Short mmCIF file of C-alpha atoms in Angstrom, two decimals:
data_model
loop_
_atom_site.label_atom_id
_atom_site.label_comp_id
_atom_site.label_asym_id
_atom_site.label_seq_id
_atom_site.Cartn_x
_atom_site.Cartn_y
_atom_site.Cartn_z
CA GLU A 1 42.05 61.64 116.75
CA VAL A 2 38.29 62.74 115.21
CA TRP A 3 36.78 66.18 116.62
CA ARG A 4 32.86 66.08 115.11
CA ILE A 5 34.07 70.01 115.63
CA PRO A 6 36.19 71.96 112.87
CA ILE A 7 39.47 71.49 114.83
CA SER A 8 41.29 74.60 113.44
CA ASP A 9 38.42 76.49 115.68
CA VAL A 10 39.57 74.80 118.95
CA ILE A 11 41.85 76.95 120.69
CA ASP A 12 44.15 76.59 123.85
CA ALA A 13 43.14 79.68 125.64
CA GLY A 14 45.98 79.00 127.56
CA ALA A 15 45.61 77.57 131.08
CA GLY A 16 46.09 73.72 129.91
CA LYS A 17 44.26 70.75 131.73
CA ASP A 18 43.89 71.29 134.89
CA GLY A 19 44.55 75.26 134.80
CA ILE A 20 41.41 75.71 135.86
CA PRO A 21 40.83 74.01 138.74
CA THR A 22 36.93 72.31 139.02
CA LEU A 23 34.80 71.94 142.45
CA THR A 24 33.82 68.93 143.80
CA TYR A 25 30.86 67.43 146.16
CA PRO A 26 31.29 72.01 147.68
CA SER A 27 30.12 72.89 150.52
CA PHE A 28 27.34 74.99 151.68
CA VAL A 29 25.78 77.31 153.67
CA GLN A 30 22.30 78.70 154.67
CA ALA A 31 21.58 82.57 153.42
CA TYR A 32 22.10 84.37 156.02
CA GLN A 33 26.11 83.00 156.25
CA ALA A 34 26.83 84.11 152.33
CA SER A 35 28.11 87.62 153.54
CA TYR A 36 30.75 87.58 150.26
CA LEU A 37 28.24 87.61 147.99
CA ASP A 38 25.91 91.48 147.16
CA ALA A 39 22.51 92.06 146.18
CA GLU A 40 23.21 92.19 142.16
CA ASP A 41 25.86 89.35 141.81
CA LEU A 42 24.28 86.17 139.75
CA VAL A 43 23.76 83.24 140.71
CA ILE A 44 22.63 79.53 139.49
CA GLY A 45 19.72 78.17 141.34
CA VAL A 46 18.62 75.09 141.10
CA ILE A 47 15.81 73.34 143.41
CA SER A 48 15.48 69.59 143.12
CA ASN A 49 12.90 67.39 145.78
CA GLY A 50 12.11 70.57 148.24
CA VAL A 51 15.57 71.23 148.13
CA ALA A 52 16.28 75.08 146.38
CA ARG A 53 20.60 75.33 146.17
CA ALA A 54 22.98 78.28 145.19
CA TYR A 55 25.95 78.30 142.98
CA PRO A 56 27.44 81.83 142.63
CA HIS A 57 29.03 83.29 139.24
CA LYS A 58 32.28 84.27 142.00
CA ILE A 59 32.81 81.43 142.44
CA LEU A 60 32.06 79.85 138.95
CA ASP A 61 34.59 82.53 136.91
CA HIS A 62 37.05 81.44 139.01
CA HIS A 63 36.02 76.46 138.89
CA GLU A 64 33.85 77.01 135.28
CA ILE A 65 32.88 73.68 136.95
CA ILE A 66 30.96 71.25 140.44
CA ASN A 67 31.45 68.40 140.31
CA ASP A 68 28.05 67.83 142.73
CA THR A 69 24.94 65.84 143.46
CA LEU A 70 21.10 66.61 144.39
CA ASN A 71 19.58 64.35 146.64
CA GLY A 72 21.72 61.94 144.76
CA ALA A 73 22.16 62.87 141.48
CA PRO A 74 24.95 63.18 140.11
CA VAL A 75 25.52 66.84 138.42
CA ALA A 76 27.71 69.22 136.71
CA ILE A 77 27.57 72.82 137.01
CA THR A 78 29.23 74.45 133.92
CA TYR A 79 29.61 78.10 133.57
CA CYS A 80 31.86 79.70 131.21
CA PRO A 81 32.88 82.69 132.04
CA LEU A 82 34.03 84.23 128.32
CA THR A 83 30.35 83.62 126.86
CA GLY A 84 28.65 83.65 129.92
CA THR A 85 26.52 80.81 129.33
CA SER A 86 25.29 78.78 132.16
CA MET A 87 23.88 74.92 132.87
CA ILE A 88 23.46 72.22 134.84
CA TRP A 89 24.23 68.29 132.96
CA ASN A 90 23.06 65.04 134.46
CA ARG A 91 26.80 63.11 135.14
CA VAL A 92 25.37 60.14 133.66
CA VAL A 93 25.59 59.31 130.06
CA ASN A 94 25.54 55.28 129.07
CA GLY A 95 25.28 54.26 132.56
CA ASP A 96 27.91 55.46 134.02
CA THR A 97 29.20 58.80 136.63
CA LEU A 98 31.24 60.95 134.56
CA ALA A 99 33.08 63.80 136.58
CA PHE A 100 34.22 66.58 134.43
CA GLY A 101 37.41 69.14 134.75
CA VAL A 102 38.49 71.91 132.87
CA SER A 103 40.21 71.35 129.17
CA GLY A 104 41.69 74.42 128.68
CA LEU A 105 40.52 74.29 124.83
CA ILE A 106 37.85 76.52 123.83
CA TYR A 107 35.36 76.89 120.74
CA ASN A 108 34.07 79.57 119.56
CA SER A 109 35.18 81.32 123.15
CA ASN A 110 32.67 78.51 125.16
CA LEU A 111 34.07 76.33 127.42
CA ILE A 112 35.35 71.77 126.20
CA PRO A 113 34.85 70.00 129.60
CA TYR A 114 36.55 66.91 129.47
CA ASP A 115 35.79 63.41 131.73
CA ARG A 116 37.64 62.20 134.07
CA GLN A 117 36.98 58.88 132.79
CA THR A 118 37.19 58.67 129.13
CA ASP A 119 39.44 61.53 128.08
CA SER A 120 36.27 62.96 126.00
CA HIS A 121 36.13 66.33 125.38
CA TRP A 122 32.28 67.77 125.27
CA SER A 123 30.47 71.30 123.95
CA GLN A 124 29.34 72.92 126.71
CA ILE A 125 27.34 75.77 124.92
CA LEU A 126 26.43 72.68 122.17
CA ARG A 127 26.33 69.88 125.00
CA GLU A 128 27.89 66.83 123.36
CA GLY A 129 30.80 64.79 123.04
CA VAL A 130 32.60 66.37 120.29
CA ASN A 131 36.18 64.30 120.96
CA GLY A 132 36.56 60.97 121.72
CA VAL A 133 34.76 57.55 123.66
CA TYR A 134 30.98 59.84 123.35
CA THR A 135 31.47 62.20 120.38
CA GLY A 136 28.02 63.39 119.14
CA LYS A 137 26.41 61.73 123.01
CA LYS A 138 24.05 64.43 124.03
CA ILE A 139 24.12 65.68 127.88
CA LYS A 140 21.03 65.79 129.57
CA LEU A 141 20.16 69.22 130.88
CA LEU A 142 18.30 69.52 134.45
CA PRO A 143 16.26 72.87 134.85
CA PHE A 144 17.73 75.79 136.76
CA ILE A 145 17.23 79.71 136.17
CA GLU A 146 19.85 82.47 136.57
CA THR A 147 19.94 85.25 138.13
CA SER A 148 20.56 87.82 140.36
CA TRP A 149 20.87 86.53 144.55
CA GLU A 150 18.47 89.39 146.02
CA LYS A 151 15.98 87.61 143.88
CA TRP A 152 16.60 84.40 144.72
CA GLN A 153 16.83 85.03 148.13
CA ALA A 154 13.23 86.64 147.86
CA TYR A 155 12.27 83.85 146.50
CA HIS A 156 13.88 81.23 148.02
CA PRO A 157 15.02 82.29 151.33
CA GLU A 158 15.50 78.80 153.11
CA THR A 159 18.20 78.12 150.03
CA LEU A 160 21.29 76.97 150.48
CA VAL A 161 24.50 78.56 148.99
CA MET A 162 27.96 77.50 148.39
CA SER A 163 30.12 78.22 150.54
CA SER A 164 33.51 80.70 149.40
CA SER A 165 35.47 78.53 151.92
CA THR A 166 36.86 75.84 148.46
CA GLY A 167 40.32 75.31 148.84
CA PHE A 168 41.07 77.02 146.85
CA ASP A 169 42.89 80.68 147.84
CA ARG A 170 40.56 82.89 145.07
CA GLY A 171 39.08 85.81 147.55
CA TYR A 172 36.03 85.44 144.55
CA THR A 173 35.45 89.06 144.11
CA ALA A 174 37.82 90.20 141.00
CA PHE A 175 36.47 89.50 137.72
CA PRO A 176 39.64 87.11 136.54
CA TYR A 177 38.97 88.28 133.41
CA LEU A 178 39.39 92.35 133.87
CA ASP A 179 37.16 94.29 131.98
CA TYR A 180 35.95 90.94 129.23
CA ARG A 181 32.67 91.65 130.39
CA SER A 182 32.26 95.85 129.86
CA ASN A 183 35.03 96.63 127.22
CA HIS A 184 33.00 95.59 123.46
CA ASP A 185 36.00 96.59 120.91
CA PHE A 186 37.09 93.04 122.07
CA PHE A 187 37.26 89.49 122.76
CA LEU A 188 40.00 87.20 124.34
CA PHE A 189 39.81 84.91 121.53
CA PRO A 190 38.71 85.27 117.75
CA VAL A 191 34.56 83.79 117.14
#
């Protein structure tokens, strides 16, 4: 099996393929209904054809990938809690609409999604296929902003925000990686 990145640096993070469940076509609520969010909580904000949407880190910490559409355009919101990197990918590649899942693998502590259509692996941070049919293929990005819920809501009071009713019993209150954000004396995985 050919990899575009050193296979020795691809690590099984322990959750297994789809062990971290992705979300598909989530539901949204009005900003005032998002009582689970605190002012300082981070969100990924995007505006498409005048419609503002917010995807909270509190949910992405537990799911990492959301397959969604923005005004009919297929997108994947990808977020790696270990590296803190967020991106919005165009899911149309070579004319095919892909759906992404969490492979359970990481490269330099960063998320390696896979696409469900070809089982190709992608590097989130490199934004390209690193194994399989799409090896070397670059992903197109969409513009977004990462900011606090308070700031996003102040600039976009009409925003829709992802509902915490995802079908999973996660609570979305605790960060699943303990003190990883504040303890700089260790990394869970080598870089």
